[in-house]
Amino acid sequence: MVWFKRFCMGMTLVALLVIGICSGFLIVSAGMRCFYDYAAL
């Protein structure tokens, strides 16, 4: 069952990558929104 273990590890890495990209995108979009609100003042 070595392939199954590798498959689980691969899926975990993919999930972490997707979560990292999504959280990074949310942080960037929130930061840009705050920056534009601050610049509008």
PDB file of C-alpha atoms in Angstrom:
ATOM      1  CA  MET A   1       0.000   0.000   0.000  1.00  0.00           C
ATOM      2  CA  VAL A   2       2.930   2.348  -0.687  1.00  0.00           C
ATOM      3  CA  TRP A   3       1.055   4.016  -3.551  1.00  0.00           C
ATOM      4  CA  PHE A   4      -1.885   4.722  -1.219  1.00  0.00           C
ATOM      5  CA  LYS A   5       0.412   6.445   1.280  1.00  0.00           C
ATOM      6  CA  ARG A   6       1.958   8.518  -1.527  1.00  0.00           C
ATOM      7  CA  PHE A   7      -1.532   9.340  -2.811  1.00  0.00           C
ATOM      8  CA  CYS A   8      -2.597  10.551   0.652  1.00  0.00           C
ATOM      9  CA  MET A   9       0.566  12.647   0.974  1.00  0.00           C
ATOM     10  CA  GLY A  10       0.031  14.129  -2.490  1.00  0.00           C
ATOM     11  CA  MET A  11      -3.593  15.013  -1.753  1.00  0.00           C
ATOM     12  CA  THR A  12      -2.552  16.610   1.549  1.00  0.00           C
ATOM     13  CA  LEU A  13       0.085  18.727  -0.226  1.00  0.00           C
ATOM     14  CA  VAL A  14      -2.448  19.779  -2.888  1.00  0.00           C
ATOM     15  CA  ALA A  15      -4.989  20.713  -0.207  1.00  0.00           C
ATOM     16  CA  LEU A  16      -2.378  22.761   1.688  1.00  0.00           C
ATOM     17  CA  LEU A  17      -1.358  24.501  -1.541  1.00  0.00           C
ATOM     18  CA  VAL A  18      -4.978  25.375  -2.407  1.00  0.00           C
ATOM     19  CA  ILE A  19      -5.632  26.644   1.142  1.00  0.00           C
ATOM     20  CA  GLY A  20      -2.436  28.706   1.061  1.00  0.00           C
ATOM     21  CA  ILE A  21      -3.314  30.287  -2.296  1.00  0.00           C
ATOM     22  CA  CYS A  22      -6.900  31.032  -1.210  1.00  0.00           C
ATOM     23  CA  SER A  23      -5.854  32.545   2.139  1.00  0.00           C
ATOM     24  CA  GLY A  24      -3.107  34.558   0.444  1.00  0.00           C
ATOM     25  CA  PHE A  25      -5.601  35.877  -2.117  1.00  0.00           C
ATOM     26  CA  LEU A  26      -8.041  36.847   0.669  1.00  0.00           C
ATOM     27  CA  ILE A  27      -5.287  38.626   2.620  1.00  0.00           C
ATOM     28  CA  VAL A  28      -4.139  40.519  -0.484  1.00  0.00           C
ATOM     29  CA  SER A  29      -7.679  41.537  -1.462  1.00  0.00           C
ATOM     30  CA  ALA A  30      -8.443  42.695   2.099  1.00  0.00           C
ATOM     31  CA  GLY A  31      -5.173  44.647   2.211  1.00  0.00           C
ATOM     32  CA  MET A  32      -5.924  46.326  -1.128  1.00  0.00           C
ATOM     33  CA  ARG A  33      -9.424  47.252   0.086  1.00  0.00           C
ATOM     34  CA  CYS A  34      -8.004  48.789   3.274  1.00  0.00           C
ATOM     35  CA  PHE A  35      -5.354  50.627   1.230  1.00  0.00           C
ATOM     36  CA  TYR A  36      -7.942  52.071  -1.175  1.00  0.00           C
ATOM     37  CA  ASP A  37     -10.201  53.113   1.727  1.00  0.00           C
ATOM     38  CA  TYR A  38      -7.202  54.839   3.334  1.00  0.00           C
ATOM     39  CA  ALA A  39      -6.180  56.486   0.041  1.00  0.00           C
ATOM     40  CA  ALA A  40      -9.741  57.765  -0.519  1.00  0.00           C
ATOM     41  CA  LEU A  41      -9.619  59.799   2.707  1.00  0.00           C
TER      42      LEU A  41
END
